[in-house]
Amino acid sequence: MSYLPDFIAPARFSDPAAALAKAREIYDGSLAHLRSAMRRFVAGETLPGHVRACYPFVRVQTGTVSRTGLLKNAGLSYGFVAGPGRFETTLTRPDLYADYYLEQFTLLIQNHRVELEVGTSSQPIPVHFSFADQDHVEGSLSPERRQLMRDVFDLPDLAAMDDGIANGTYEPRPGEPQPLALFTAPRVDYSLQRLRHYTGTAPQFFQNFLLFTNYQFYIDEFVRLGHEAMADPGGEYIAFIEPGNVVTRRVGSDAVASDALGKLPPRLPQMPAYHLMRGDRSGITMVNIGVGPANAKTITDHIAVLRPHAWIMLGHCAGLRNSQQLGDYVLAHGYVREDHVLDEELPLWVPIPALAEIQVALEAAVSQVTQLQGAELKRVMRTGTVASTDNRNWELLPDNGPQRRFSQSRAVALDMESATIAANGFRFRVPYGTLLCVSDKPLHGEIKLPGMADHFYRERVDQHLRVGIRALELLRNQGVDQLHSRKLRSFAEVAFQ
């Protein structure tokens, strides 16, 4: 026998705000039920049955391929279903995703002139995903009581949170609705939990524009710029967040009660994140992803559920052309994928295109920050193919195989993360870009030496970071409706951004 919350009947809505309110009512009731049951379980009570509460769902059904809002929303690559049929997805964290859900609901109603149905799904909420941020009640359980949890509560089910929809491999069973979003609610909740673990910051602090780097030097400079921005009472950024959810508010602004919960961690997490926040979530998050394609895949797998507007890789690379100088920039317009971490999800025959909006913004940002134009700009920034490898010591292989492939591909630079960041952006429909800085030229005898490297880092980090920040500001200012490229959407695409 199941121990369930009070039933909330499904309802139809032509008002997107009312549909969101119903989803929130169902979700909040489900969480209250699970949290109450968990407190009783921790206290030693015997509960009246298997505890279960389910996610809300949103469903849309249309009988025609036509769209009534086509002209109004002509520039958008999302907000509509692919054709006639029934489409559905589960929803989670309406507090965190309120603006996002409201936009998706609004576009569906505008484009198809149909009502949205919101109700309680049959997908259980794993009890682990119901805990509040500061809730650690399960830590007081005995090993025997913790083992009993499996019998009393629903635990995470990996079968309900794979990436088949995003990968284009998901096939609904006969009679099942088609997907409405790339990620199910359990998949979203799983990644939100992972983000806390890997970055040391709560998901609500993440902004919609992201920079990735693999060097702490860039993070140190971003922290300095973040605190500098907080000293400007008239600045556009309202808070700066560091690992441990340590909050620095802009001077002159009032603290929020939850700010006091932040605490410097005893050690940095694996991929620490820092957030330069705006009130509309269109600020800038920077993450030190560390070294290697595995880290790059891991963090973008999870950040993707936040549905950001763009992410850009800022890192160092080996220059492969003799004409390049240390400190030159490389703007990637293609990728050789020898990183291997996405070979199963995204076959190598899938091209990873350059996105015009990102490319233009990055080139403009380099020009504005360096004050160079025309031939002088081209002298310090080369556009070309970037190769990413999972073998940091590729130079030591005896047969020169990598060198031959890099030459045949016309690659101008080599790193370990950029192709992964771009490929996962393509896979998850997140606009992406890469701007690297040449830090050595191993094919031409210029390898990193301690003194030279220290000088290089001091000279280039500040400028490179400012270029990345400026590029994201340009993208934000031009409007995100121009940013989500149709290149990232298939001909049988989900409706949600």
mmCIF file of C-alpha atoms in Angstrom, residues 139-449:
data_model
loop_
_atom_site.group_PDB
_atom_site.id
_atom_site.type_symbol
_atom_site.label_atom_id
_atom_site.label_comp_id
_atom_site.label_asym_id
_atom_site.label_seq_id
_atom_site.Cartn_x
_atom_site.Cartn_y
_atom_site.Cartn_z
ATOM 1 C CA GLY A 139 22.752 11.616 8.583
ATOM 2 C CA SER A 140 21.332 10.707 12.000
ATOM 3 C CA LEU A 141 20.004 7.338 10.838
ATOM 4 C CA SER A 142 21.535 4.076 11.992
ATOM 5 C CA PRO A 143 22.905 1.769 9.254
ATOM 6 C CA GLU A 144 19.917 -0.546 9.764
ATOM 7 C CA ARG A 145 17.424 2.299 9.515
ATOM 8 C CA ARG A 146 19.186 3.706 6.444
ATOM 9 C CA GLN A 147 18.964 0.313 4.752
ATOM 10 C CA LEU A 148 15.228 0.253 5.498
ATOM 11 C CA MET A 149 14.795 3.458 3.505
ATOM 12 C CA ARG A 150 14.770 1.383 0.327
ATOM 13 C CA ASP A 151 11.573 -0.302 1.463
ATOM 14 C CA VAL A 152 9.843 2.848 2.654
ATOM 15 C CA PHE A 153 10.806 5.552 0.132
ATOM 16 C CA ASP A 154 11.454 5.873 -3.603
ATOM 17 C CA LEU A 155 15.183 6.210 -4.291
ATOM 18 C CA PRO A 156 16.804 7.614 -7.464
ATOM 19 C CA ASP A 157 16.117 5.443 -10.496
ATOM 20 C CA LEU A 158 18.830 5.862 -13.119
ATOM 21 C CA ALA A 159 16.519 4.439 -15.783
ATOM 22 C CA ALA A 160 14.377 7.587 -15.462
ATOM 23 C CA MET A 161 17.223 10.064 -15.959
ATOM 24 C CA ASP A 162 19.235 9.102 -19.023
ATOM 25 C CA ASP A 163 20.008 11.459 -21.918
ATOM 26 C CA GLY A 164 18.152 9.599 -24.650
ATOM 27 C CA ILE A 165 16.024 12.644 -25.517
ATOM 28 C CA ALA A 166 18.994 14.973 -25.872
ATOM 29 C CA ASN A 167 20.954 12.344 -27.800
ATOM 30 C CA GLY A 168 18.086 11.807 -30.244
ATOM 31 C CA THR A 169 17.811 8.107 -29.424
ATOM 32 C CA TYR A 170 14.652 8.130 -27.285
ATOM 33 C CA GLU A 171 11.650 6.355 -28.806
ATOM 34 C CA PRO A 172 8.318 6.556 -26.932
ATOM 35 C CA ARG A 173 6.520 3.258 -26.472
ATOM 36 C CA PRO A 174 3.159 2.878 -28.234
ATOM 37 C CA GLY A 175 0.598 5.129 -26.566
ATOM 38 C CA GLU A 176 3.200 7.201 -24.705
ATOM 39 C CA PRO A 177 3.382 10.971 -25.261
ATOM 40 C CA GLN A 178 6.322 12.474 -27.086
ATOM 41 C CA PRO A 179 8.825 14.472 -25.011
ATOM 42 C CA LEU A 180 8.288 18.171 -24.478
ATOM 43 C CA ALA A 181 11.708 18.930 -22.944
ATOM 44 C CA LEU A 182 15.273 17.619 -23.225
ATOM 45 C CA PHE A 183 15.378 16.587 -19.565
ATOM 46 C CA THR A 184 12.917 14.829 -17.301
ATOM 47 C CA ALA A 185 12.420 16.129 -13.770
ATOM 48 C CA PRO A 186 14.525 13.334 -12.162
ATOM 49 C CA ARG A 187 17.365 14.074 -14.596
ATOM 50 C CA VAL A 188 17.213 17.765 -13.663
ATOM 51 C CA ASP A 189 17.167 17.020 -9.939
ATOM 52 C CA TYR A 190 20.106 14.646 -10.286
ATOM 53 C CA SER A 191 22.206 17.349 -11.956
ATOM 54 C CA LEU A 192 21.191 20.012 -9.443
ATOM 55 C CA GLN A 193 22.528 17.750 -6.690
ATOM 56 C CA ARG A 194 25.741 17.129 -8.631
ATOM 57 C CA LEU A 195 26.289 20.848 -9.186
ATOM 58 C CA ARG A 196 26.327 21.447 -5.450
ATOM 59 C CA HIS A 197 28.890 18.697 -5.047
ATOM 60 C CA TYR A 198 31.239 19.633 -7.876
ATOM 61 C CA THR A 199 31.111 23.435 -7.718
ATOM 62 C CA GLY A 200 30.489 24.145 -4.047
ATOM 63 C CA THR A 201 27.650 26.539 -4.851
ATOM 64 C CA ALA A 202 23.865 26.232 -4.971
ATOM 65 C CA PRO A 203 22.112 25.992 -8.362
ATOM 66 C CA GLN A 204 20.109 29.183 -7.787
ATOM 67 C CA PHE A 205 23.301 31.239 -8.007
ATOM 68 C CA PHE A 206 24.228 30.089 -11.512
ATOM 69 C CA GLN A 207 23.834 32.734 -14.181
ATOM 70 C CA ASN A 208 22.733 32.301 -17.791
ATOM 71 C CA PHE A 209 26.117 33.194 -19.300
ATOM 72 C CA LEU A 210 29.123 31.035 -18.432
ATOM 73 C CA LEU A 211 32.875 31.030 -18.785
ATOM 74 C CA PHE A 212 34.907 27.850 -18.404
ATOM 75 C CA THR A 213 38.617 27.787 -17.741
ATOM 76 C CA ASN A 214 41.237 25.224 -16.784
ATOM 77 C CA TYR A 215 43.576 27.608 -14.960
ATOM 78 C CA GLN A 216 43.312 29.020 -11.457
ATOM 79 C CA PHE A 217 44.982 32.236 -12.658
ATOM 80 C CA TYR A 218 41.758 33.149 -14.457
ATOM 81 C CA ILE A 219 39.670 32.417 -11.385
ATOM 82 C CA ASP A 220 41.908 34.594 -9.213
ATOM 83 C CA GLU A 221 41.419 37.466 -11.635
ATOM 84 C CA PHE A 222 37.663 36.858 -11.855
ATOM 85 C CA VAL A 223 37.446 36.980 -8.051
ATOM 86 C CA ARG A 224 39.338 40.266 -8.053
ATOM 87 C CA LEU A 225 37.012 41.719 -10.697
ATOM 88 C CA GLY A 226 33.979 40.381 -8.824
ATOM 89 C CA HIS A 227 34.894 42.156 -5.600
ATOM 90 C CA GLU A 228 35.791 45.269 -7.590
ATOM 91 C CA ALA A 229 32.274 45.198 -9.094
ATOM 92 C CA MET A 230 30.755 44.904 -5.618
ATOM 93 C CA ALA A 231 32.499 48.132 -4.595
ATOM 94 C CA ASP A 232 30.603 50.044 -7.314
ATOM 95 C CA PRO A 233 27.244 51.210 -5.870
ATOM 96 C CA GLY A 234 25.906 51.988 -9.335
ATOM 97 C CA GLY A 235 27.074 48.778 -11.017
ATOM 98 C CA GLU A 236 24.867 46.325 -12.887
ATOM 99 C CA TYR A 237 25.871 43.319 -10.778
ATOM 100 C CA ILE A 238 24.120 42.831 -7.445
ATOM 101 C CA ALA A 239 26.157 40.088 -5.743
ATOM 102 C CA PHE A 240 29.260 37.961 -6.050
ATOM 103 C CA ILE A 241 29.104 34.336 -4.901
ATOM 104 C CA GLU A 242 32.076 32.108 -4.075
ATOM 105 C CA PRO A 243 32.315 28.403 -3.119
ATOM 106 C CA GLY A 244 30.560 27.616 0.126
ATOM 107 C CA ASN A 245 27.770 29.977 -1.015
ATOM 108 C CA VAL A 246 29.709 32.903 0.416
ATOM 109 C CA VAL A 247 27.830 36.027 -0.676
ATOM 110 C CA THR A 248 29.247 39.512 -1.141
ATOM 111 C CA ARG A 249 26.507 42.046 -1.902
ATOM 112 C CA ARG A 250 27.027 45.235 -3.872
ATOM 113 C CA VAL A 251 27.903 48.103 -1.572
ATOM 114 C CA GLY A 252 24.798 49.917 -0.392
ATOM 115 C CA SER A 253 22.454 46.937 -0.899
ATOM 116 C CA ASP A 254 20.786 45.018 1.911
ATOM 117 C CA ALA A 255 21.831 41.519 2.893
ATOM 118 C CA VAL A 256 19.427 38.606 2.477
ATOM 119 C CA ALA A 257 18.735 36.316 5.424
ATOM 120 C CA SER A 258 20.133 33.273 3.591
ATOM 121 C CA ASP A 259 23.477 35.039 3.099
ATOM 122 C CA ALA A 260 24.394 34.085 6.656
ATOM 123 C CA LEU A 261 24.321 30.392 5.702
ATOM 124 C CA GLY A 262 27.362 30.785 3.470
ATOM 125 C CA LYS A 263 30.647 29.477 4.835
ATOM 126 C CA LEU A 264 34.107 29.169 3.317
ATOM 127 C CA PRO A 265 34.771 25.471 2.679
ATOM 128 C CA PRO A 266 37.813 23.839 4.307
ATOM 129 C CA ARG A 267 39.019 22.974 0.806
ATOM 130 C CA LEU A 268 37.920 23.932 -2.681
ATOM 131 C CA PRO A 269 35.537 21.558 -4.472
ATOM 132 C CA GLN A 270 36.610 19.699 -7.587
ATOM 133 C CA MET A 271 35.341 22.337 -10.033
ATOM 134 C CA PRO A 272 34.706 25.540 -8.060
ATOM 135 C CA ALA A 273 32.201 28.047 -9.452
ATOM 136 C CA TYR A 274 31.986 31.818 -8.974
ATOM 137 C CA HIS A 275 28.944 33.891 -9.846
ATOM 138 C CA LEU A 276 28.745 37.568 -10.771
ATOM 139 C CA MET A 277 25.002 37.980 -10.382
ATOM 140 C CA ARG A 278 22.417 40.246 -11.973
ATOM 141 C CA GLY A 279 18.856 40.509 -10.789
ATOM 142 C CA ASP A 280 17.567 38.866 -13.977
ATOM 143 C CA ARG A 281 20.045 35.935 -13.806
ATOM 144 C CA SER A 282 21.841 37.244 -16.897
ATOM 145 C CA GLY A 283 25.114 37.755 -15.065
ATOM 146 C CA ILE A 284 28.262 35.671 -15.511
ATOM 147 C CA THR A 285 29.275 32.393 -13.883
ATOM 148 C CA MET A 286 32.872 31.170 -14.142
ATOM 149 C CA VAL A 287 33.929 27.599 -13.422
ATOM 150 C CA ASN A 288 37.418 26.175 -13.107
ATOM 151 C CA ILE A 289 36.842 22.818 -14.760
ATOM 152 C CA GLY A 290 40.374 21.578 -14.165
ATOM 153 C CA VAL A 291 42.297 19.594 -16.752
ATOM 154 C CA GLY A 292 40.912 17.097 -19.228
ATOM 155 C CA PRO A 293 37.850 16.263 -21.311
ATOM 156 C CA ALA A 294 36.264 14.083 -18.600
ATOM 157 C CA ASN A 295 35.879 17.095 -16.313
ATOM 158 C CA ALA A 296 34.634 19.206 -19.221
ATOM 159 C CA LYS A 297 31.929 16.658 -20.011
ATOM 160 C CA THR A 298 30.950 16.151 -16.381
ATOM 161 C CA ILE A 299 30.336 19.805 -15.597
ATOM 162 C CA THR A 300 28.526 20.615 -18.855
ATOM 163 C CA ASP A 301 26.333 17.503 -18.469
ATOM 164 C CA HIS A 302 25.005 19.066 -15.284
ATOM 165 C CA ILE A 303 25.013 22.786 -16.069
ATOM 166 C CA ALA A 304 22.994 22.037 -19.208
ATOM 167 C CA VAL A 305 19.857 21.386 -17.122
ATOM 168 C CA LEU A 306 19.900 25.070 -16.094
ATOM 169 C CA ARG A 307 19.283 25.940 -19.778
ATOM 170 C CA PRO A 308 21.905 28.719 -20.023
ATOM 171 C CA HIS A 309 22.027 31.110 -22.968
ATOM 172 C CA ALA A 310 25.730 30.615 -23.781
ATOM 173 C CA TRP A 311 28.969 29.126 -22.549
ATOM 174 C CA ILE A 312 32.476 29.965 -23.684
ATOM 175 C CA MET A 313 35.782 28.208 -23.085
ATOM 176 C CA LEU A 314 38.746 30.397 -22.142
ATOM 177 C CA GLY A 315 41.928 28.383 -21.868
ATOM 178 C CA HIS A 316 45.465 27.897 -23.030
ATOM 179 C CA CYS A 317 46.545 25.875 -26.012
ATOM 180 C CA ALA A 318 49.540 24.634 -27.908
ATOM 181 C CA GLY A 319 50.033 26.681 -31.062
ATOM 182 C CA LEU A 320 50.617 24.360 -34.024
ATOM 183 C CA ARG A 321 51.748 26.964 -36.559
ATOM 184 C CA ASN A 322 55.227 28.419 -36.618
ATOM 185 C CA SER A 323 53.777 31.855 -37.416
ATOM 186 C CA GLN A 324 51.983 32.006 -34.067
ATOM 187 C CA GLN A 325 53.466 33.834 -31.108
ATOM 188 C CA LEU A 326 53.023 33.104 -27.422
ATOM 189 C CA GLY A 327 50.028 35.109 -26.251
ATOM 190 C CA ASP A 328 48.218 35.012 -29.613
ATOM 191 C CA TYR A 329 44.511 34.173 -29.555
ATOM 192 C CA VAL A 330 42.798 31.327 -31.387
ATOM 193 C CA LEU A 331 39.096 31.648 -32.197
ATOM 194 C CA ALA A 332 37.843 28.132 -32.907
ATOM 195 C CA HIS A 333 35.650 27.687 -35.971
ATOM 196 C CA GLY A 334 35.930 23.903 -36.054
ATOM 197 C CA TYR A 335 36.984 21.024 -33.809
ATOM 198 C CA VAL A 336 38.927 17.789 -34.170
ATOM 199 C CA ARG A 337 37.448 15.541 -31.514
ATOM 200 C CA GLU A 338 40.105 13.226 -30.138
ATOM 201 C CA ASP A 339 38.784 13.652 -26.600
ATOM 202 C CA HIS A 340 36.690 10.428 -26.870
ATOM 203 C CA VAL A 341 34.434 11.134 -23.870
ATOM 204 C CA LEU A 342 31.385 11.839 -26.047
ATOM 205 C CA ASP A 343 31.899 9.196 -28.723
ATOM 206 C CA GLU A 344 28.945 7.114 -27.496
ATOM 207 C CA GLU A 345 26.525 10.028 -27.063
ATOM 208 C CA LEU A 346 27.551 12.089 -30.093
ATOM 209 C CA PRO A 347 29.100 10.092 -32.955
ATOM 210 C CA LEU A 348 32.203 11.516 -34.601
ATOM 211 C CA TRP A 349 30.377 11.902 -37.910
ATOM 212 C CA VAL A 350 28.265 14.678 -36.338
ATOM 213 C CA PRO A 351 29.790 18.059 -37.274
ATOM 214 C CA ILE A 352 30.128 20.708 -34.563
ATOM 215 C CA PRO A 353 29.486 23.995 -36.391
ATOM 216 C CA ALA A 354 30.712 27.434 -35.420
ATOM 217 C CA LEU A 355 27.856 29.699 -34.295
ATOM 218 C CA ALA A 356 27.929 33.068 -36.016
ATOM 219 C CA GLU A 357 26.561 35.031 -33.063
ATOM 220 C CA ILE A 358 29.255 33.721 -30.708
ATOM 221 C CA GLN A 359 32.045 34.133 -33.267
ATOM 222 C CA VAL A 360 31.120 37.745 -33.997
ATOM 223 C CA ALA A 361 30.873 38.588 -30.296
ATOM 224 C CA LEU A 362 34.264 37.037 -29.511
ATOM 225 C CA GLU A 363 36.010 38.807 -32.386
ATOM 226 C CA ALA A 364 34.399 42.119 -31.432
ATOM 227 C CA ALA A 365 35.411 41.616 -27.801
ATOM 228 C CA VAL A 366 39.053 40.970 -28.741
ATOM 229 C CA SER A 367 39.031 44.114 -30.848
ATOM 230 C CA GLN A 368 37.459 46.255 -28.128
ATOM 231 C CA VAL A 369 39.726 45.027 -25.333
ATOM 232 C CA THR A 370 42.993 45.107 -27.334
ATOM 233 C CA GLN A 371 42.034 48.237 -29.332
ATOM 234 C CA LEU A 372 43.212 46.484 -32.492
ATOM 235 C CA GLN A 373 41.418 46.319 -35.827
ATOM 236 C CA GLY A 374 41.894 44.974 -39.330
ATOM 237 C CA ALA A 375 45.293 43.521 -40.100
ATOM 238 C CA GLU A 376 46.589 44.291 -36.609
ATOM 239 C CA LEU A 377 43.748 42.289 -35.072
ATOM 240 C CA LYS A 378 44.425 39.360 -37.389
ATOM 241 C CA ARG A 379 48.070 39.459 -36.365
ATOM 242 C CA VAL A 380 47.168 38.504 -32.756
ATOM 243 C CA MET A 381 44.045 36.397 -33.353
ATOM 244 C CA ARG A 382 43.791 33.474 -35.714
ATOM 245 C CA THR A 383 40.525 31.771 -36.641
ATOM 246 C CA GLY A 384 40.889 28.066 -37.286
ATOM 247 C CA THR A 385 40.357 24.487 -36.224
ATOM 248 C CA VAL A 386 41.135 23.429 -32.652
ATOM 249 C CA ALA A 387 42.028 19.829 -31.887
ATOM 250 C CA SER A 388 41.231 18.417 -28.449
ATOM 251 C CA THR A 389 42.948 15.280 -27.179
ATOM 252 C CA ASP A 390 42.593 13.108 -24.101
ATOM 253 C CA ASN A 391 46.341 12.380 -24.117
ATOM 254 C CA ARG A 392 48.214 15.200 -22.406
ATOM 255 C CA ASN A 393 51.528 13.685 -23.507
ATOM 256 C CA TRP A 394 50.637 13.238 -27.155
ATOM 257 C CA GLU A 395 54.076 14.592 -28.105
ATOM 258 C CA LEU A 396 55.705 11.459 -26.667
ATOM 259 C CA LEU A 397 53.923 8.945 -28.898
ATOM 260 C CA PRO A 398 56.492 7.241 -31.137
ATOM 261 C CA ASP A 399 54.700 7.075 -34.484
ATOM 262 C CA ASN A 400 53.822 10.780 -34.930
ATOM 263 C CA GLY A 401 50.207 9.709 -35.535
ATOM 264 C CA PRO A 402 48.618 12.657 -33.700
ATOM 265 C CA GLN A 403 50.869 15.153 -35.465
ATOM 266 C CA ARG A 404 49.887 13.701 -38.836
ATOM 267 C CA ARG A 405 46.174 13.917 -38.040
ATOM 268 C CA PHE A 406 46.477 17.460 -36.695
ATOM 269 C CA SER A 407 48.265 18.446 -39.878
ATOM 270 C CA GLN A 408 45.688 16.778 -42.126
ATOM 271 C CA SER A 409 42.862 18.510 -40.246
ATOM 272 C CA ARG A 410 44.535 21.936 -40.678
ATOM 273 C CA ALA A 411 44.350 22.431 -36.895
ATOM 274 C CA VAL A 412 46.009 25.602 -35.646
ATOM 275 C CA ALA A 413 45.822 24.828 -31.920
ATOM 276 C CA LEU A 414 45.593 21.919 -29.521
ATOM 277 C CA ASP A 415 44.058 21.590 -26.061
ATOM 278 C CA MET A 416 42.175 19.025 -23.982
ATOM 279 C CA GLU A 417 38.744 20.550 -23.272
ATOM 280 C CA SER A 418 37.446 22.832 -26.029
ATOM 281 C CA ALA A 419 35.975 20.191 -28.333
ATOM 282 C CA THR A 420 34.158 18.619 -25.378
ATOM 283 C CA ILE A 421 32.680 21.951 -24.273
ATOM 284 C CA ALA A 422 31.543 22.690 -27.829
ATOM 285 C CA ALA A 423 30.233 19.184 -28.524
ATOM 286 C CA ASN A 424 28.192 19.111 -25.331
ATOM 287 C CA GLY A 425 26.857 22.562 -26.185
ATOM 288 C CA PHE A 426 25.746 21.157 -29.531
ATOM 289 C CA ARG A 427 24.267 18.052 -27.882
ATOM 290 C CA PHE A 428 22.333 20.025 -25.276
ATOM 291 C CA ARG A 429 21.366 22.975 -27.540
ATOM 292 C CA VAL A 430 23.445 25.480 -25.555
ATOM 293 C CA PRO A 431 25.228 28.115 -27.717
ATOM 294 C CA TYR A 432 28.990 27.668 -27.358
ATOM 295 C CA GLY A 433 32.291 29.191 -28.345
ATOM 296 C CA THR A 434 36.032 28.915 -27.757
ATOM 297 C CA LEU A 435 38.764 31.532 -27.455
ATOM 298 C CA LEU A 436 42.157 30.106 -26.551
ATOM 299 C CA CYS A 437 45.514 31.715 -25.870
ATOM 300 C CA VAL A 438 48.749 30.183 -27.195
ATOM 301 C CA SER A 439 50.963 29.299 -24.234
ATOM 302 C CA ASP A 440 53.526 27.049 -25.951
ATOM 303 C CA LYS A 441 54.528 25.671 -29.344
ATOM 304 C CA PRO A 442 55.812 22.127 -28.741
ATOM 305 C CA LEU A 443 56.152 21.304 -32.442
ATOM 306 C CA HIS A 444 58.488 24.244 -32.846
ATOM 307 C CA GLY A 445 60.680 23.878 -29.789
ATOM 308 C CA GLU A 446 58.896 26.427 -27.582
ATOM 309 C CA ILE A 447 57.822 24.522 -24.484
ATOM 310 C CA LYS A 448 56.668 25.962 -21.186
ATOM 311 C CA LEU A 449 59.487 26.913 -18.833
#
